[in-house]
mmCIF file of C-alpha atoms in Angstrom:
data_model
loop_
_atom_site.group_PDB
_atom_site.id
_atom_site.type_symbol
_atom_site.label_atom_id
_atom_site.label_comp_id
_atom_site.label_asym_id
_atom_site.label_seq_id
_atom_site.Cartn_x
_atom_site.Cartn_y
_atom_site.Cartn_z
ATOM 1 C CA UNK A 1 40.860 5.358 -21.457
ATOM 2 C CA UNK A 2 41.009 5.687 -25.210
ATOM 3 C CA UNK A 3 43.348 8.712 -25.368
ATOM 4 C CA UNK A 4 45.511 7.951 -22.336
ATOM 5 C CA UNK A 5 48.774 7.445 -24.264
ATOM 6 C CA UNK A 6 48.185 10.650 -26.246
ATOM 7 C CA UNK A 7 47.517 12.550 -23.017
ATOM 8 C CA UNK A 8 50.686 11.103 -21.470
ATOM 9 C CA UNK A 9 52.740 12.161 -24.522
ATOM 10 C CA UNK A 10 51.267 15.681 -24.400
ATOM 11 C CA UNK A 11 52.012 16.016 -20.669
ATOM 12 C CA UNK A 12 55.569 14.839 -21.271
ATOM 13 C CA UNK A 13 56.012 17.265 -24.187
ATOM 14 C CA UNK A 14 54.635 20.147 -22.128
ATOM 15 C CA UNK A 15 56.895 19.297 -19.197
ATOM 16 C CA UNK A 16 59.928 18.993 -21.512
ATOM 17 C CA UNK A 17 59.234 22.464 -22.946
ATOM 18 C CA UNK A 18 58.918 24.017 -19.502
ATOM 19 C CA UNK A 19 61.893 22.245 -17.940
ATOM 20 C CA UNK A 20 64.972 24.548 -17.967
ATOM 21 C CA UNK A 21 67.877 23.141 -19.959
ATOM 22 C CA UNK A 22 70.518 25.640 -18.846
ATOM 23 C CA UNK A 23 71.008 28.546 -16.420
ATOM 24 C CA UNK A 24 69.646 31.166 -18.824
ATOM 25 C CA UNK A 25 66.386 29.278 -19.241
ATOM 26 C CA UNK A 26 66.244 28.716 -15.489
ATOM 27 C CA UNK A 27 66.446 32.473 -14.837
ATOM 28 C CA UNK A 28 63.777 33.204 -17.440
ATOM 29 C CA UNK A 29 61.418 30.589 -16.019
ATOM 30 C CA UNK A 30 62.038 31.892 -12.496
ATOM 31 C CA UNK A 31 60.775 35.312 -13.599
ATOM 32 C CA UNK A 32 57.756 33.924 -15.466
ATOM 33 C CA UNK A 33 56.309 31.454 -12.973
ATOM 34 C CA UNK A 34 55.363 31.474 -9.309
ATOM 35 C CA UNK A 35 57.248 29.464 -6.698
ATOM 36 C CA UNK A 36 54.467 26.845 -6.644
ATOM 37 C CA UNK A 37 54.961 26.143 -10.360
ATOM 38 C CA UNK A 38 58.751 26.092 -9.989
ATOM 39 C CA UNK A 39 58.464 23.475 -7.221
ATOM 40 C CA UNK A 40 56.624 21.232 -9.679
ATOM 41 C CA UNK A 41 59.514 21.416 -12.169
ATOM 42 C CA UNK A 42 61.905 19.515 -9.906
ATOM 43 C CA UNK A 43 62.033 16.292 -11.997
ATOM 44 C CA UNK A 44 63.893 15.785 -15.260
ATOM 45 C CA UNK A 45 61.869 14.991 -18.392
ATOM 46 C CA UNK A 46 63.322 11.461 -18.423
ATOM 47 C CA UNK A 47 62.051 10.873 -14.864
ATOM 48 C CA UNK A 48 58.612 12.099 -15.956
ATOM 49 C CA UNK A 49 58.696 9.766 -18.976
ATOM 50 C CA UNK A 50 59.424 6.789 -16.733
ATOM 51 C CA UNK A 51 56.677 7.813 -14.300
ATOM 52 C CA UNK A 52 54.140 8.175 -17.101
ATOM 53 C CA UNK A 53 55.295 4.918 -18.678
ATOM 54 C CA UNK A 54 54.082 5.536 -22.206
ATOM 55 C CA UNK A 55 54.202 1.838 -23.099
ATOM 56 C CA UNK A 56 52.127 0.534 -20.184
ATOM 57 C CA UNK A 57 48.985 1.522 -18.398
ATOM 58 C CA UNK A 58 48.826 1.313 -14.606
ATOM 59 C CA UNK A 59 47.390 -2.207 -14.588
ATOM 60 C CA UNK A 60 50.142 -3.754 -16.668
ATOM 61 C CA UNK A 61 52.751 -1.724 -14.783
ATOM 62 C CA UNK A 62 51.448 -3.472 -11.650
ATOM 63 C CA UNK A 63 51.953 -6.827 -13.325
ATOM 64 C CA UNK A 64 55.316 -6.325 -14.986
ATOM 65 C CA UNK A 65 58.348 -8.253 -13.791
ATOM 66 C CA UNK A 66 60.026 -5.427 -11.879
ATOM 67 C CA UNK A 67 56.783 -4.671 -10.056
ATOM 68 C CA UNK A 68 56.349 -8.347 -9.203
ATOM 69 C CA UNK A 69 59.902 -8.671 -7.928
ATOM 70 C CA UNK A 70 59.631 -5.474 -5.894
ATOM 71 C CA UNK A 71 56.219 -6.145 -4.404
ATOM 72 C CA UNK A 72 56.425 -9.903 -3.758
ATOM 73 C CA UNK A 73 59.128 -10.908 -1.329
ATOM 74 C CA UNK A 74 57.900 -14.006 0.513
ATOM 75 C CA UNK A 75 55.445 -16.909 0.583
ATOM 76 C CA UNK A 76 52.625 -14.847 2.059
ATOM 77 C CA UNK A 77 52.962 -12.208 -0.686
ATOM 78 C CA UNK A 78 52.784 -14.982 -3.307
ATOM 79 C CA UNK A 79 49.667 -16.408 -1.644
ATOM 80 C CA UNK A 80 47.923 -13.020 -1.605
ATOM 81 C CA UNK A 81 48.863 -12.235 -5.215
ATOM 82 C CA UNK A 82 47.894 -15.616 -6.653
ATOM 83 C CA UNK A 83 44.581 -15.890 -4.805
ATOM 84 C CA UNK A 84 43.730 -12.270 -5.686
ATOM 85 C CA UNK A 85 44.359 -12.601 -9.421
ATOM 86 C CA UNK A 86 43.549 -16.290 -9.942
ATOM 87 C CA UNK A 87 41.188 -17.241 -7.122
ATOM 88 C CA UNK A 88 41.329 -20.663 -5.503
ATOM 89 C CA UNK A 89 41.619 -23.056 -8.443
ATOM 90 C CA UNK A 90 40.768 -26.095 -6.315
ATOM 91 C CA UNK A 91 37.436 -24.524 -5.329
ATOM 92 C CA UNK A 92 36.721 -23.212 -8.854
ATOM 93 C CA UNK A 93 36.043 -19.707 -7.543
ATOM 94 C CA UNK A 94 37.284 -18.061 -10.746
ATOM 95 C CA UNK A 95 36.282 -19.087 -14.266
ATOM 96 C CA UNK A 96 38.796 -20.617 -16.657
ATOM 97 C CA UNK A 97 38.290 -17.626 -18.977
ATOM 98 C CA UNK A 98 39.197 -15.166 -16.220
ATOM 99 C CA UNK A 99 42.257 -17.230 -15.280
ATOM 100 C CA UNK A 100 43.369 -17.294 -18.923
ATOM 101 C CA UNK A 101 42.835 -13.529 -19.174
ATOM 102 C CA UNK A 102 44.930 -12.898 -16.063
ATOM 103 C CA UNK A 103 47.637 -15.270 -17.292
ATOM 104 C CA UNK A 104 48.043 -13.075 -20.383
ATOM 105 C CA UNK A 105 48.949 -10.169 -18.076
ATOM 106 C CA UNK A 106 51.827 -11.910 -16.316
ATOM 107 C CA UNK A 107 55.052 -13.323 -17.691
ATOM 108 C CA UNK A 108 56.359 -16.842 -17.302
ATOM 109 C CA UNK A 109 59.419 -15.330 -15.639
ATOM 110 C CA UNK A 110 57.209 -13.709 -12.965
ATOM 111 C CA UNK A 111 55.455 -16.990 -12.229
ATOM 112 C CA UNK A 112 58.800 -18.786 -12.012
ATOM 113 C CA UNK A 113 60.041 -16.090 -9.636
ATOM 114 C CA UNK A 114 57.012 -16.600 -7.367
ATOM 115 C CA UNK A 115 57.504 -20.375 -7.545
ATOM 116 C CA UNK A 116 61.170 -19.944 -6.550
ATOM 117 C CA UNK A 117 60.057 -18.097 -3.408
ATOM 118 C CA UNK A 118 58.036 -21.159 -2.422
ATOM 119 C CA UNK A 119 60.322 -24.021 -3.468
ATOM 120 C CA UNK A 120 64.106 -23.963 -3.821
ATOM 121 C CA UNK A 121 64.085 -26.512 -6.652
ATOM 122 C CA UNK A 122 64.229 -24.660 -10.018
ATOM 123 C CA UNK A 123 61.762 -25.422 -12.772
ATOM 124 C CA UNK A 124 63.614 -27.055 -15.645
ATOM 125 C CA UNK A 125 62.593 -27.819 -19.176
ATOM 126 C CA UNK A 126 59.765 -26.434 -21.192
ATOM 127 C CA UNK A 127 56.885 -25.348 -18.972
ATOM 128 C CA UNK A 128 53.836 -23.181 -19.544
ATOM 129 C CA UNK A 129 52.425 -20.376 -17.428
ATOM 130 C CA UNK A 130 49.416 -22.509 -16.550
ATOM 131 C CA UNK A 131 51.709 -25.363 -15.401
ATOM 132 C CA UNK A 132 53.647 -23.046 -13.091
ATOM 133 C CA UNK A 133 50.426 -21.547 -11.750
ATOM 134 C CA UNK A 134 49.052 -25.013 -10.961
ATOM 135 C CA UNK A 135 52.335 -25.962 -9.274
ATOM 136 C CA UNK A 136 51.984 -22.876 -7.054
ATOM 137 C CA UNK A 137 48.434 -23.906 -6.182
ATOM 138 C CA UNK A 138 49.587 -27.480 -5.501
ATOM 139 C CA UNK A 139 52.133 -26.066 -3.039
ATOM 140 C CA UNK A 140 49.440 -24.160 -1.142
ATOM 141 C CA UNK A 141 47.073 -27.157 -1.204
ATOM 142 C CA UNK A 142 49.806 -29.440 0.175
ATOM 143 C CA UNK A 143 50.641 -26.875 2.846
ATOM 144 C CA UNK A 144 46.990 -26.710 3.865
ATOM 145 C CA UNK A 145 46.755 -30.530 4.083
ATOM 146 C CA UNK A 146 49.875 -30.682 6.239
ATOM 147 C CA UNK A 147 48.441 -28.032 8.559
ATOM 148 C CA UNK A 148 45.164 -29.970 8.829
ATOM 149 C CA UNK A 149 46.973 -33.236 9.564
ATOM 150 C CA UNK A 150 49.299 -31.767 12.194
ATOM 151 C CA UNK A 151 46.532 -29.796 13.882
ATOM 152 C CA UNK A 152 45.322 -32.852 15.800
ATOM 153 C CA UNK A 153 48.724 -34.170 16.905
#
């Protein structure tokens, strides 16, 4: 949405004006507004600012490093995330352009974090996002081959 940041700033400004700063303002607001409105004024303006996240829209908030670290905790979470946003590279399900676009929305640190959940060996030296992504896919491909080979034993 074109005006989303402006709307977020206006909502924050409105909330900051209404939020009581001391006991006198609290008493005045209690007389002016109904109980339903007062229940909505339970958060501080700084909490509202964080919730609105003026710098990021919801999509990039989903992809930022704290969201990645909070939402991805194990190998299965990494598998779901990577195949959702990048498809199966070995089967060429997603175009290179779409992969490049999605790589712009994730940090190298996030990819390294996901890699560290899969393999205990840290990535050293200079490495690109695409390299880490392909290493993650190589892990899942190798895992699939091992499963196929051990299936008939």
